[in-house]
Coordinates of C-alpha atoms and ligand atoms in Angstrom, one line a residue:
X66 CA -24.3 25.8 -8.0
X67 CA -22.8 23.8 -10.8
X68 CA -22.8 20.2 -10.3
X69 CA -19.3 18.3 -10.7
X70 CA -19.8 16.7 -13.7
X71 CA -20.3 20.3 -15.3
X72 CA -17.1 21.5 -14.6
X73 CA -14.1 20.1 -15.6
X74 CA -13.4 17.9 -13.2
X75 CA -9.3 17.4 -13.7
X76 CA -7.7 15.8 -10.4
X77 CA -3.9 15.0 -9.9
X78 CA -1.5 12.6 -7.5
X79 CA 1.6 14.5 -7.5
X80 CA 4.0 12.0 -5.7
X81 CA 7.5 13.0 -4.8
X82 CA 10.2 10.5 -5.7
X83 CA 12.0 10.8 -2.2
X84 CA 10.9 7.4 -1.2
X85 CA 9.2 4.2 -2.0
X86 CA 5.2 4.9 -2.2
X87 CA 3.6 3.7 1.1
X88 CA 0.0 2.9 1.7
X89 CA -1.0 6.4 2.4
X90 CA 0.6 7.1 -0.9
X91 CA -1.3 5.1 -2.2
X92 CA -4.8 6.0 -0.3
X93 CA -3.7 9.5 -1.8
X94 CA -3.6 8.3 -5.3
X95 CA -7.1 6.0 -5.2
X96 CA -9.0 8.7 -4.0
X97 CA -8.4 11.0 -6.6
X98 CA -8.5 8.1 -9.3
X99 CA -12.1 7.0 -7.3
X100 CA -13.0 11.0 -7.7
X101 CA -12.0 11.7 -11.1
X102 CA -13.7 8.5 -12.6
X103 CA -17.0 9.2 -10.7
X104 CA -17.1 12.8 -12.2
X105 CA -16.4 11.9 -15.9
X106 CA -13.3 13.5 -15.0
X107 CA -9.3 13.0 -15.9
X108 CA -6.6 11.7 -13.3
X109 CA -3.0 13.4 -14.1
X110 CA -0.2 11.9 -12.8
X111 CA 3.1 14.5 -11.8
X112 CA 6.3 13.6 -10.5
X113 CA 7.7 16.1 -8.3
X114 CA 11.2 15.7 -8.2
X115 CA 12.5 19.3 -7.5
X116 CA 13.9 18.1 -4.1
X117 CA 17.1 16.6 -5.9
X118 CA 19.1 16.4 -2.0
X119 CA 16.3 14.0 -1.4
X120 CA 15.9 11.8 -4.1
X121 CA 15.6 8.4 -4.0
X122 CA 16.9 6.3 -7.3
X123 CA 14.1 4.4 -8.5
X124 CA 11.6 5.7 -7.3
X125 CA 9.7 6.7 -10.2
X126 CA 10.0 2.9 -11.3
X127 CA 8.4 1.9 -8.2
X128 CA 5.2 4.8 -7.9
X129 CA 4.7 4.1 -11.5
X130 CA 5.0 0.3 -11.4
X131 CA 2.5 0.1 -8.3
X132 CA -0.4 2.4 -9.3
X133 CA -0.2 -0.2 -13.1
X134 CA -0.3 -3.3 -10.3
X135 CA -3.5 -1.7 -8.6
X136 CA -4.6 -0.7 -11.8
X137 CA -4.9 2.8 -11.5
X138 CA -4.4 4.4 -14.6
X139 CA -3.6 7.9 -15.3
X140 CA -4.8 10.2 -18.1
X141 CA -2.5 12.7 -18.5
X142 CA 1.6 12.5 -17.4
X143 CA 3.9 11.6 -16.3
X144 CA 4.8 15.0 -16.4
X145 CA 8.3 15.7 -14.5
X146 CA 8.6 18.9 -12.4
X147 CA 12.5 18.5 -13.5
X148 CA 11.9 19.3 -16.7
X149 CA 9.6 22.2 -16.5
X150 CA 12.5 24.4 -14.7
X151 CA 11.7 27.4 -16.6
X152 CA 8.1 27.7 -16.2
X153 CA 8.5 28.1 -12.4
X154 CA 11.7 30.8 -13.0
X155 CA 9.1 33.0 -14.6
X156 CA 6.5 32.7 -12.4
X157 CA 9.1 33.3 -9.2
X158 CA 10.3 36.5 -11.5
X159 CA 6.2 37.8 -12.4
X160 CA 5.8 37.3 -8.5
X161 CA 9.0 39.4 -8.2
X162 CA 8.7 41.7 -11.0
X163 CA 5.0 42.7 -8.5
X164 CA 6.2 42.8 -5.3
X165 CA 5.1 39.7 -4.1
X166 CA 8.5 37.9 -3.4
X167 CA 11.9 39.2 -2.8
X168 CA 15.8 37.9 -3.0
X169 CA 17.2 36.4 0.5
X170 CA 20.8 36.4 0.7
X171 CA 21.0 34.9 4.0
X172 CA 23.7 32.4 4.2
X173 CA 22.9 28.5 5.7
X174 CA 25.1 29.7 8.2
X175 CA 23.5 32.8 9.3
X176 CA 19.7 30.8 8.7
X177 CA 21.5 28.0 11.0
X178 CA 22.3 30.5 14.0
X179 CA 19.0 32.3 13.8
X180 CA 17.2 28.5 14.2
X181 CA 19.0 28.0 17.1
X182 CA 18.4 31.2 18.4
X183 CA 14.7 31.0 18.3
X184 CA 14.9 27.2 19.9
X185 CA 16.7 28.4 23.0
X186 CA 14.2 30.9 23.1
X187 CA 11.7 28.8 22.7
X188 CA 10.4 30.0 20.1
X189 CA 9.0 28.1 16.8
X190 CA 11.6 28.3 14.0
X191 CA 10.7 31.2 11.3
X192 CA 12.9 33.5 8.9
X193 CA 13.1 36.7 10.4
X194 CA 12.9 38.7 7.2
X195 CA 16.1 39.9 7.4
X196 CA 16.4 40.8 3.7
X197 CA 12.6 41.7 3.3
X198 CA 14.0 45.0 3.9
X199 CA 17.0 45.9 2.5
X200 CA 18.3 49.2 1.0
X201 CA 18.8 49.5 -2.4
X202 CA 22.3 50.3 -1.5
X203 CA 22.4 46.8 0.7
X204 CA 21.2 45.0 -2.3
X205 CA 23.1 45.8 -5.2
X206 CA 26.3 45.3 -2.5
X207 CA 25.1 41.4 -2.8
X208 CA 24.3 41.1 -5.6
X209 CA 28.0 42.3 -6.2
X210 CA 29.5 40.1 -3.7
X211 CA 28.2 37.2 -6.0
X212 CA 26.0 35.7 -3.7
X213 CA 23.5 33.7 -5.6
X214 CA 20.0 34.9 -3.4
X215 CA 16.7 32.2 -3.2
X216 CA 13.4 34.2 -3.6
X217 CA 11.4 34.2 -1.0
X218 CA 7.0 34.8 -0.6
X219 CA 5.9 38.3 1.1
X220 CA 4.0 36.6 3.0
X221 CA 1.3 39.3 4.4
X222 CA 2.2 40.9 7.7
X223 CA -1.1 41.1 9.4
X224 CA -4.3 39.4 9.0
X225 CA -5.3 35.7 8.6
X226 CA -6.4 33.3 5.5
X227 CA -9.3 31.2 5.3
X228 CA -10.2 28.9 2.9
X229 CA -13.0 26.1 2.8
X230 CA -11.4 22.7 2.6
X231 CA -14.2 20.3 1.7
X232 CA -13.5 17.9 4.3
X233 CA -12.8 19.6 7.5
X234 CA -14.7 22.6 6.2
X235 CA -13.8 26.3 7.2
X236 CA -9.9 26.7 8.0
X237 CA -7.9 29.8 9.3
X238 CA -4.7 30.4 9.4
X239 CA -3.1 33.8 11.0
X240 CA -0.3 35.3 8.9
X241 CA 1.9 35.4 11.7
X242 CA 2.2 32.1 11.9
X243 CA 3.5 31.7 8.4
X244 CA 6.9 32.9 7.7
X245 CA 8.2 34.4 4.5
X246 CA 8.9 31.2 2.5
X247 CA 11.0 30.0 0.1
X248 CA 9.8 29.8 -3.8
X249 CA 13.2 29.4 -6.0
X250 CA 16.4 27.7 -4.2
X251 CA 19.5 28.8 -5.2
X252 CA 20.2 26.3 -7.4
X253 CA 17.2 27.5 -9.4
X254 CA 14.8 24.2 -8.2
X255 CA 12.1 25.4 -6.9
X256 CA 10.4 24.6 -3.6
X257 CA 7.2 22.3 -3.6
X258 CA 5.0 24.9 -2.8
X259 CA 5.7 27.1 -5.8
X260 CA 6.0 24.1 -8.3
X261 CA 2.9 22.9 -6.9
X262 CA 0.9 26.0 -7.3
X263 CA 1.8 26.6 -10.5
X264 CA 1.6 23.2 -12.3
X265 CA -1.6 23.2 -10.2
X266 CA -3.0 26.0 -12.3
X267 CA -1.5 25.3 -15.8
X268 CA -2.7 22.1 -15.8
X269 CA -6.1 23.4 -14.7
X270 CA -6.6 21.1 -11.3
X271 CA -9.9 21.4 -10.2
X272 CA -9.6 19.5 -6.7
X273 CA -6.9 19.0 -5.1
X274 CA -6.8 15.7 -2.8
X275 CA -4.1 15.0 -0.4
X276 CA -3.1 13.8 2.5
X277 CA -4.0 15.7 6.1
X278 CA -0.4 16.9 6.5
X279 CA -0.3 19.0 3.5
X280 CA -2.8 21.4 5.6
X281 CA -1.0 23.5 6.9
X282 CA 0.6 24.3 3.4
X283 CA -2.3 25.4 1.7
X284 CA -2.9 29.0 3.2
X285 CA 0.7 29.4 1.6
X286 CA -0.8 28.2 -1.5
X287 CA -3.7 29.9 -1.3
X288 CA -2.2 33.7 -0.9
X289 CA 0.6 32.5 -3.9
X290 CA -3.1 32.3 -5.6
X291 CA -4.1 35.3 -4.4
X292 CA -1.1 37.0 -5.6
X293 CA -1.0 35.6 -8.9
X294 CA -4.6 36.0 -9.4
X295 CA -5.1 32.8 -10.0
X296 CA -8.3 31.1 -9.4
X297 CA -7.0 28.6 -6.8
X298 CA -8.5 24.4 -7.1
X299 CA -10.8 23.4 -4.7
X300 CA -9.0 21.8 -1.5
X301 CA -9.8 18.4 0.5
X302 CA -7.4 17.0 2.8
X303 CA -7.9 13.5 4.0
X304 CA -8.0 11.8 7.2
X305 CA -4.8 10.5 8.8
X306 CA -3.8 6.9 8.5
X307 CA -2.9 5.3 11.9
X308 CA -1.6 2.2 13.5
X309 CA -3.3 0.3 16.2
X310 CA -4.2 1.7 19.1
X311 CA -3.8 5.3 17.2
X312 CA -0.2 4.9 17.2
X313 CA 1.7 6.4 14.1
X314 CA 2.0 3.7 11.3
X315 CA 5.0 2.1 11.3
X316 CA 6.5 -0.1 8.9
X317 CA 5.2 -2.8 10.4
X318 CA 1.9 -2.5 10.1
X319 CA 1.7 -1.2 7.2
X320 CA 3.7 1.7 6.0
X321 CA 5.5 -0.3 3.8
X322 CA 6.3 0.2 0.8
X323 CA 3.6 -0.8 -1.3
X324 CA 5.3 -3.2 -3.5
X325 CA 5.4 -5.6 -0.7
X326 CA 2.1 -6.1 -0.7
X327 CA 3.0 -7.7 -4.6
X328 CA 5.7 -9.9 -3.1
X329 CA 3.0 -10.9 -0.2
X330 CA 0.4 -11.7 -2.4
X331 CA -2.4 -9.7 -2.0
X332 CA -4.8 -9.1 -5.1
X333 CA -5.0 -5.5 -6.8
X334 CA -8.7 -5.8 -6.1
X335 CA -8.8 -6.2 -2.8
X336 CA -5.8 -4.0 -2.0
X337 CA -8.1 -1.1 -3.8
X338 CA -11.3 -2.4 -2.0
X339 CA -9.4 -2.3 1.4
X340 CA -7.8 1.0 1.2
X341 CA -11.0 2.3 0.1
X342 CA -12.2 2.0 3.2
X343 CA -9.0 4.0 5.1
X344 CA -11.1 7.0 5.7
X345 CA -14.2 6.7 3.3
X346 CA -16.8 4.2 3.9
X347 CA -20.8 3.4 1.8
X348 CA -22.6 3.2 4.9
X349 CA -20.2 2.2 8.0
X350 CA -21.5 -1.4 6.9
X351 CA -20.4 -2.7 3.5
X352 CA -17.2 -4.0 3.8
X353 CA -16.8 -5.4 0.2
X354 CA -16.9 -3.2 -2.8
X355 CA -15.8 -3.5 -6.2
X356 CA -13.8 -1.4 -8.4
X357 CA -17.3 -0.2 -10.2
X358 CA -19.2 0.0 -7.0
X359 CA -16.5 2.2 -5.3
X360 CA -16.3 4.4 -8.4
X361 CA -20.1 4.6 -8.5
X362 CA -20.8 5.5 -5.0
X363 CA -17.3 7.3 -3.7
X364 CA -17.7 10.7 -2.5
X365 CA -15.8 13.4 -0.7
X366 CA -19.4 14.0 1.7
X367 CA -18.3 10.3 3.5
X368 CA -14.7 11.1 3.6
X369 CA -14.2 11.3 7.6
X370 CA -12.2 13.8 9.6
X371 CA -11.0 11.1 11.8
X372 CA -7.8 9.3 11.7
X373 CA -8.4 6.2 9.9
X374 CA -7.4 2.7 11.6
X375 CA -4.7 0.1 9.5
X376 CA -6.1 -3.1 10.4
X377 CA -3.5 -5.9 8.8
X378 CA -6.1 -8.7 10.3
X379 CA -9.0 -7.6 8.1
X380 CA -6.7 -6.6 4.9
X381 CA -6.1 -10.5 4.9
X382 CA -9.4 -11.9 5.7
X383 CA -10.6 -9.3 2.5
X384 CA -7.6 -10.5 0.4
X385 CA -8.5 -14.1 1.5
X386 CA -12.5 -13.3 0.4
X387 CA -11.1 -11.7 -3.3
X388 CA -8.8 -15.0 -3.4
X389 CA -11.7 -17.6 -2.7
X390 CA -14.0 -15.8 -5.4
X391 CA -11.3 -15.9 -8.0
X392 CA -11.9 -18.8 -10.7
X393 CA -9.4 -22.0 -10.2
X394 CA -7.9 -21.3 -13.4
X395 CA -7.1 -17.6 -12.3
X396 CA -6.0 -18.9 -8.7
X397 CA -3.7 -21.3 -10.3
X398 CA -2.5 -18.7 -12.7
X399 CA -1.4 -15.9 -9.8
X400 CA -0.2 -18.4 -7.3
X401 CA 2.0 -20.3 -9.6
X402 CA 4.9 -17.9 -9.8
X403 CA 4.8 -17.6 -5.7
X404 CA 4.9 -21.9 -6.0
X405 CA 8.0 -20.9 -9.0
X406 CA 9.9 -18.3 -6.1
X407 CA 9.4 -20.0 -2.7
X408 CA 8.6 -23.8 -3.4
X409 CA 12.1 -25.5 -2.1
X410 CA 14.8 -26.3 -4.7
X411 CA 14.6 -30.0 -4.5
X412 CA 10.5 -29.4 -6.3
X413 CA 11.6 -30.7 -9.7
X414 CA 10.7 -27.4 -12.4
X415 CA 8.6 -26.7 -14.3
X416 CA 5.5 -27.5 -12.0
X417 CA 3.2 -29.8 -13.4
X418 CA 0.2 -27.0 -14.3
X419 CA -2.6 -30.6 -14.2
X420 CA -1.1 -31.1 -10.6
X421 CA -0.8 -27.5 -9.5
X422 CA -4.3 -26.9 -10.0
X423 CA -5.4 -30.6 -8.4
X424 CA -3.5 -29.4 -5.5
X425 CA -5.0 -25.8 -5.4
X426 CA -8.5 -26.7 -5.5
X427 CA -7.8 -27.6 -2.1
X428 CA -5.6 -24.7 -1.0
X429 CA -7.8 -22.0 -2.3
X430 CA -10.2 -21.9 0.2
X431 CA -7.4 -21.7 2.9
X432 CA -4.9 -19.2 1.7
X433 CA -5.5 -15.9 2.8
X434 CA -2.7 -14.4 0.5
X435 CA -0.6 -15.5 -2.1
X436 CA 2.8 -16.1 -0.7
X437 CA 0.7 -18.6 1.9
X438 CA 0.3 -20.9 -1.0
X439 CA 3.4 -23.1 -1.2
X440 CA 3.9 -23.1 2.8
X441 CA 0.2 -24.7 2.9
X442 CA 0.4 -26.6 -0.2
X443 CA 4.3 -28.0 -0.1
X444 CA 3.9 -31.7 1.1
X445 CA 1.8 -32.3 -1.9
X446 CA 5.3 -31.4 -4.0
X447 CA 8.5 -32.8 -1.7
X448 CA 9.1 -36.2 -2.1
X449 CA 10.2 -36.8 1.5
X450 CA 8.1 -35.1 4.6
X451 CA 10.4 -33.8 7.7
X452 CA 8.3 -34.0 10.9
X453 CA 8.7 -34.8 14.6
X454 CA 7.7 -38.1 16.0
X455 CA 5.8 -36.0 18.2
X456 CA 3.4 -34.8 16.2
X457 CA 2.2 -37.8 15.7
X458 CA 1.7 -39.1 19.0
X459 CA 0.4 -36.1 20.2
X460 CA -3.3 -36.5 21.9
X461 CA -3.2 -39.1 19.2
X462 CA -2.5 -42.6 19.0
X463 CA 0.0 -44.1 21.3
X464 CA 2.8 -45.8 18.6
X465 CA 1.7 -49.7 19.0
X466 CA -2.0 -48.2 18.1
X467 CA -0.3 -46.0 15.5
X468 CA 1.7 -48.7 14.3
X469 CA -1.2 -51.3 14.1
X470 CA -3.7 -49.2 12.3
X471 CA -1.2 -47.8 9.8
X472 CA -0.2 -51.0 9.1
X473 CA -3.5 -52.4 8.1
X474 CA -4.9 -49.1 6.5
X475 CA -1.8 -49.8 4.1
X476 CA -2.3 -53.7 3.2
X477 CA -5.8 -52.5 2.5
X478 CA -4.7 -49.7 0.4
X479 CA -2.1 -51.1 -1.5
X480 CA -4.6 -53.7 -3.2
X481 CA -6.6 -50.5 -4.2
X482 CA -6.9 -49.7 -8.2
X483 CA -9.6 -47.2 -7.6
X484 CA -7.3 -44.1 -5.9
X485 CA -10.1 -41.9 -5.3
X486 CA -11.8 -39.4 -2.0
X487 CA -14.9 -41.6 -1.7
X488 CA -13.2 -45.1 -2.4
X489 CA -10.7 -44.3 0.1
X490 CA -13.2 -42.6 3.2
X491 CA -14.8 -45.7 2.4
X492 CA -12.2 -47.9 3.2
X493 CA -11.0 -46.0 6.0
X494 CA -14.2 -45.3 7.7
X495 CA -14.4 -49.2 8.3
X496 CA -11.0 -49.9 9.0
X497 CA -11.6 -47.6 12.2
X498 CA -14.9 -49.4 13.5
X499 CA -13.2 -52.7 12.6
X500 CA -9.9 -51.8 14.7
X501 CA -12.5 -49.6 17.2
X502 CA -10.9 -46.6 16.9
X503 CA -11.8 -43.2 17.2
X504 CA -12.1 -41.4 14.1
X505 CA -10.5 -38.3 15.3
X506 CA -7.3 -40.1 16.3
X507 CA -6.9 -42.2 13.9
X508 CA -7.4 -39.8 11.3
X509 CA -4.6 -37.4 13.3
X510 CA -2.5 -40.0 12.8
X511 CA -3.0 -40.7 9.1
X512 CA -3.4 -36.4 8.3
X513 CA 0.6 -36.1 10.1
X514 CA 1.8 -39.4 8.2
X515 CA 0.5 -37.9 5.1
X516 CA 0.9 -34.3 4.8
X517 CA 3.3 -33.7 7.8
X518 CA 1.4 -31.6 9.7
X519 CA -2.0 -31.2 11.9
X520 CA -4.1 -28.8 10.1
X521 CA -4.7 -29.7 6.4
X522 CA -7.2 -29.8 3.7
X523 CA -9.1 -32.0 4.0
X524 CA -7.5 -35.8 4.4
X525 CA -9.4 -37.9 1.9
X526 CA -9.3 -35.6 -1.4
X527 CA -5.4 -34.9 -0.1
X528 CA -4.7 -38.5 -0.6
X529 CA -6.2 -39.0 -3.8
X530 CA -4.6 -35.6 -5.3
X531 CA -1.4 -36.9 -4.0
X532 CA -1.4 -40.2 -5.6
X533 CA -1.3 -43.7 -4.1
X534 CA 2.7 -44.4 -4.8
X535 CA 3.2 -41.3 -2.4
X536 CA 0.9 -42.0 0.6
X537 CA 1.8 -45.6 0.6
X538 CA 5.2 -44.2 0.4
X539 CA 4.5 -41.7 3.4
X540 CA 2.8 -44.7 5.1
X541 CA 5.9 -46.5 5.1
X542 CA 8.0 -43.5 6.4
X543 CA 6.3 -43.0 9.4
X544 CA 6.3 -46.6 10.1
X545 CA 9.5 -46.8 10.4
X546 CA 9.3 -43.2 12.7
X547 CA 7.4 -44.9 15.0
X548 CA 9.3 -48.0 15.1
X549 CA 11.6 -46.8 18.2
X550 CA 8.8 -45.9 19.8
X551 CA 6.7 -49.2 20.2
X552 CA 7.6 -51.5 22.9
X553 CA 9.0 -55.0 22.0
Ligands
LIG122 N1 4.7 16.1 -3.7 C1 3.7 16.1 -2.6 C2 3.8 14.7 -2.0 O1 4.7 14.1 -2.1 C3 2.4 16.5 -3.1 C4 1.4 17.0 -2.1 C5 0.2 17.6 -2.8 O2 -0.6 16.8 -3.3 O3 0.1 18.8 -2.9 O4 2.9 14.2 -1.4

């Protein structure tokens, strides 16, 4: 047998612009990107937008903008169905010219009626061939009458189809089960099916990845092969995408559209490395792979047949891994437009870049996306902290404690010109045996007077990024916070 890289390995994602690219989209796309790079091979990307009832305005923009974001670059294309009319109008005509199609005149009416007919009767909805047999004499009467007819497949009476589909392996359909379908509408578009198969052949496709629920269309495509005498591409259909607990993916866990994941702040990288793993895995171990490790090892032999399971928790522990093992320059230089959209108004512009990355040498272990960065990092940018009394007397300090200790910690600190982490830990650190206090509280205290909030970075390196005007400043505020609360 001749090994992949041999042949001519050409593979395709041929997205339809009836909607905004979802994860599974997007699953579709990386595994034939993966594929063809392993093989030496060329990715093709084809827009097919023969469906013009269903069409969604930009569209394009969007499947085109997000498979640049993930950096996953085609060879070949965008090539638009829409502008390749004619080459499917002959091919439906060859097919006609050989008695492998014929014209339907069948009204939506009359198709409409029949449907309903075959639903009371239980019975699963399928032309009945009406004008698969009409007399000359019937035909040239409607062609008379006007009536613009679609072509329709002969699909083969008796008799099944099998084909080999490299993931779930041998795969029969019985002809009965497929009904004579549609190739060229009667607006001249033709159906996906017939685009598909040709475009498949012409631009010489040699494997043809897609998604699970295309399976059931390929013994269509295979007899249009068949009947063309075509040599048809090698199929692989992969595994479902689910939801927890199995449930169909819904859009809030994850079949979004994938631009969201942009505005959310997950890295291309890990995005790739994480969808990766939505129904191909190395060795049911390795979680973390790189762009040149999947190419290197991805193969259609570990693509499961099993749904694969969207798990939102580990897609942000793996974007949060990606995150911490960027550089602080490159942290600094993705997270600063997400500090630019959602830091609040009253943050003076343009952020100070010195400052920004002071601050996110401390955030960057924490963040587990993107847009997480100015909720975690904004006290060290307003000027005035909103926060409870509450919070600070919370399994903390009770306020004449509070009070006390704040108090000192500031005349102490005020007389500081050294602002830094270890100066002011050391000062602090003493302050609480002198005062007896327990570290933890006291520390509760100062981490809520200072940053506004219980969890943190940590406290000392916080106060030194933030400056000593602003904690003494801070200090001051939630002096006078607690001040109704101490007794006389
Ligand atoms: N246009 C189809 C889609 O939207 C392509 C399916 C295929 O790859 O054949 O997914």
């Amino acid at each position: 047998m001749q090994s992949e890289s041999e042949t001519s390995v050409r593979l395709r994602f041929a997205p339809s612009p009836t909607g905004y690219p979802h994860l599974g989209n997007i699953r579709t796309a990386l595994f034939n990107w993966l594929f063809a790079r392993h093989h030496g091979g060329i990715f093709i990307l084809r827009i097919e937008d023969t469906d013009t009832a269903r069409k969604v305005e930009g569209a394009v923009d969007i499947i085109l903008d997000s498979l640049r974001w993930l950096g996953l670059e085609w060879d070949e294309g965008p090539y638009f169905q829409s502008q390749r009319l004619s080459v499917y109008r002959e091919t439906a005509q060859k097919l006609l010219d050989e008695d492998h199609a014929y014209l339907c005149y069948c009204s939506p009416e009359r198709l409409e009626a029949m449907r309903q007919e075959q639903t009371k009767r239980k019975q699963p909805p399928k032309y009945d061939q009406h004008c698969r047999n009409l007399t000359e004499q019937e035909k040239s009467q409607l062609k008379a009458a006007g009536i613009t007819p679609v072509v329709r497949f002969k699909t083969p009476l008796e008799g099944e189809t099998t084909f080999h589909d490299l993931i779930y392996g041998r795969v029969t359909f019985k002809h009965d089960t497929l009904d004579d379908f549609v190739l060229l509408k009667s607006d001249g578009y033709p159906t996906y099916h017939l685009a598909n198969i040709v475009d498949d052949h012409l631009m010489a496709i040699s494997h043809v990845l897609r998604a699970e629920e295309w399976l059931s269309s390929t013994p269509r495509h295979v007899l249009l092969y068949q009947a063309l005498s075509w040599q048809a591409p090698r199929f692989a259909h992969l595994p479902m995408i689910l939801g927890p607990e199995r449930a169909k993916l819904s859009k809030r866990h994850g079949a979004t559209n994938i631009s969201e994941y942009q505005k959310q702040g997950y890295l291309p990288d890990a995005m790739i490395n994480f969808l990766a793993l939505l129904g191909w895995s190395l060795d049911d171990r390795t979680e973390l792979l790189s762009r040149e490790e999947l190419i290197r090892h991805f193969s259609l032999e570990r693509v499961g047949k099993t749904a694969a399971i969207f798990n939102r928790e580990k897609l942000e522990w793996m974007n949060g891994v990606y995150l911490r093992r960027l550089s602080l320059g490159e942290f600094v230089h993705r997270a600063m437009p997400f500090l630019d959209r959602d830091l609040p108004d009253s943050v003076r512009r343009p952020l100070d870049e010195s400052y920004v990355s002071q601050v996110l040498s401390l955030i960057q272990e924490r963040a587990k996306t993107l847009a997480e960065v100015p909720q975690l990092a904004d006290f060290f940018f307003l000027d005035e902290l909103r926060y409870d009394t509450g919070l600070l007397l919370k399994g903390k300090l009770d306020a004449k404690s509070a009070t006390g200790a704040i108090t000192i910690a500031w005349q102490k600190l005020e007389k500081l010109a050294t602002w830094d982490a270890a100066t002011l830990e050391g000062i602090l650190r003493s302050l609480t045996t002198e005062l007896n206090l327990r570290t933890g509280e006291f520390f509760g205290s100062l981490r809520i007077a200072i940053t506004g909030r219980t969890a943190a970075p940590p406290l000392f390196q916080t106060m030194a990024v933030l400056g000593k005007e602003k904690c003494l400043k801070r200090f001051k505020m939630t002096l006078q916070l607690l001040l109704p609360s101490c007794p006389n």
